[in-house]
XYZ file of C-alpha atoms in Angstrom:
164
model
C 84.009 -19.490 60.601
C 84.890 -18.634 57.246
C 82.586 -19.535 54.163
C 83.988 -21.152 51.191
C 81.517 -20.345 47.937
C 81.555 -22.794 45.183
C 78.101 -23.396 43.544
C 78.667 -25.129 40.957
C 79.973 -28.409 43.590
C 76.045 -29.024 44.130
C 75.017 -29.967 40.718
C 78.153 -32.471 41.013
C 76.582 -33.722 44.172
C 73.836 -34.161 43.482
C 74.263 -36.479 40.349
C 74.112 -33.745 37.367
C 76.173 -34.022 34.945
C 77.103 -37.485 35.662
C 77.413 -40.750 32.932
C 73.794 -42.219 33.642
C 72.721 -38.210 32.427
C 73.987 -38.974 28.612
C 77.603 -39.054 27.619
C 79.094 -35.254 28.047
C 81.658 -36.592 25.651
C 79.184 -36.911 22.279
C 78.966 -33.542 21.449
C 80.069 -33.939 17.531
C 76.569 -33.000 16.268
C 76.617 -29.710 19.405
C 78.905 -27.007 17.859
C 76.228 -24.274 18.147
C 76.295 -25.293 22.205
C 80.608 -24.878 22.498
C 80.202 -21.995 25.425
C 77.538 -23.435 27.416
C 79.640 -27.215 27.235
C 82.577 -25.239 27.931
C 84.457 -26.727 24.770
C 87.107 -24.446 23.518
C 88.878 -25.911 20.751
C 87.731 -28.899 17.844
C 88.975 -30.884 15.444
C 87.950 -33.600 12.714
C 88.641 -36.374 15.683
C 88.914 -34.790 18.745
C 87.959 -32.043 21.096
C 89.173 -29.935 24.156
C 86.736 -29.057 27.022
C 87.285 -27.641 30.472
C 86.569 -29.890 33.301
C 83.330 -29.081 35.051
C 84.316 -30.163 38.198
C 87.596 -28.941 38.100
C 91.263 -30.056 40.418
C 92.285 -26.523 39.628
C 91.255 -23.288 37.610
C 91.759 -24.904 33.311
C 90.986 -28.430 34.056
C 91.067 -28.941 30.443
C 90.570 -32.176 28.875
C 90.680 -34.010 25.115
C 88.969 -36.694 24.137
C 87.721 -37.613 20.853
C 84.307 -37.417 19.244
C 84.369 -41.333 18.940
C 82.570 -42.766 22.135
C 84.947 -45.696 23.336
C 85.989 -46.703 26.181
C 89.643 -48.942 25.052
C 92.531 -47.124 24.014
C 93.321 -49.553 21.367
C 90.298 -49.257 19.196
C 91.383 -45.049 18.929
C 92.520 -44.544 15.005
C 95.830 -43.169 13.428
C 94.120 -40.249 13.058
C 92.367 -39.943 16.688
C 95.196 -40.553 18.392
C 97.374 -38.226 16.299
C 94.733 -35.434 16.666
C 93.944 -36.288 20.582
C 98.148 -35.895 21.159
C 98.619 -31.948 18.651
C 95.413 -30.801 20.399
C 97.308 -31.993 23.606
C 100.530 -30.386 22.810
C 97.925 -26.756 22.090
C 96.874 -27.224 24.974
C 99.609 -27.266 27.175
C 100.976 -23.987 25.589
C 98.031 -22.494 25.527
C 97.343 -23.098 29.448
C 101.195 -22.103 30.108
C 100.462 -18.538 27.611
C 97.701 -17.827 29.375
C 97.977 -19.088 33.019
C 101.306 -19.478 33.387
C 101.469 -22.709 35.440
C 104.846 -23.508 37.142
C 103.811 -27.776 35.395
C 101.037 -30.187 34.910
C 99.902 -33.149 35.222
C 99.018 -35.140 32.380
C 97.364 -38.739 32.271
C 93.767 -41.288 31.800
C 91.883 -42.526 33.922
C 90.795 -46.031 32.226
C 87.840 -47.338 34.073
C 86.788 -47.271 37.225
C 89.381 -48.897 39.437
C 92.123 -46.242 37.871
C 89.857 -43.593 39.247
C 87.094 -42.663 35.117
C 84.805 -40.976 36.237
C 83.523 -41.191 33.159
C 84.850 -44.575 31.950
C 82.835 -45.259 28.721
C 84.747 -42.258 26.676
C 88.139 -42.152 27.106
C 88.988 -38.386 27.670
C 93.200 -37.309 28.264
C 93.352 -34.727 31.445
C 95.777 -31.822 31.439
C 96.466 -30.249 34.609
C 97.832 -27.033 35.259
C 99.546 -26.970 38.232
C 101.095 -23.654 40.929
C 103.529 -24.271 43.370
C 101.574 -23.275 46.075
C 98.468 -24.288 44.786
C 98.127 -27.888 46.856
C 96.854 -26.915 51.176
C 95.190 -28.042 53.465
C 91.151 -28.012 52.140
C 91.527 -31.209 50.124
C 93.043 -33.025 52.616
C 91.022 -32.932 55.466
C 88.130 -31.388 54.496
C 87.662 -33.387 51.186
C 86.921 -29.755 49.229
C 88.930 -27.612 46.478
C 88.962 -24.470 46.534
C 89.057 -23.037 43.003
C 89.330 -19.328 43.170
C 87.807 -18.658 39.576
C 84.114 -19.618 38.122
C 84.239 -21.386 35.671
C 82.479 -18.796 32.862
C 85.312 -16.466 33.711
C 87.870 -18.998 33.186
C 86.189 -20.398 29.527
C 86.108 -16.223 28.594
C 90.013 -16.095 29.061
C 91.198 -19.390 27.899
C 88.562 -18.958 24.685
C 91.311 -16.391 23.487
C 93.938 -18.203 24.166
C 92.171 -21.360 21.945
C 91.488 -19.131 19.201
C 94.201 -19.494 17.371
C 93.568 -23.603 17.252
C 93.747 -24.760 13.409
C 95.006 -21.437 11.702
């Protein structure tokens, strides 16, 4: 029997980091904790954060600082900065990780798949040819080949030019 070592999964299974434990996207005043929280870039209205429970390595999210679940409540400035951060993030991931494609989207509401439904956020998931295998289908397990902290260190170099 082979073992798949994924120590970060226990936190997810046990519910730590769930919406009930506090909103992970309400980080405006927590700039000193960016590395701990896996925040790669901050703007005036929005920020880029790594997904702690990713579909693939480099799975990022872009969120506004303002706590809202309603897309229609975003200001023009929030929408523009989030879109610019999304485009910058795609370029940074392309430069750092060389994916062959991306999935980009929003899950609005629990029924649509939002794990955290009270604070909207956009997902940017890099994809590689052959990155889908039998594990998610048969075992409900995702294989993430690199530790989150190593991915953060790698990507933080590519995000150092944000805002310049």
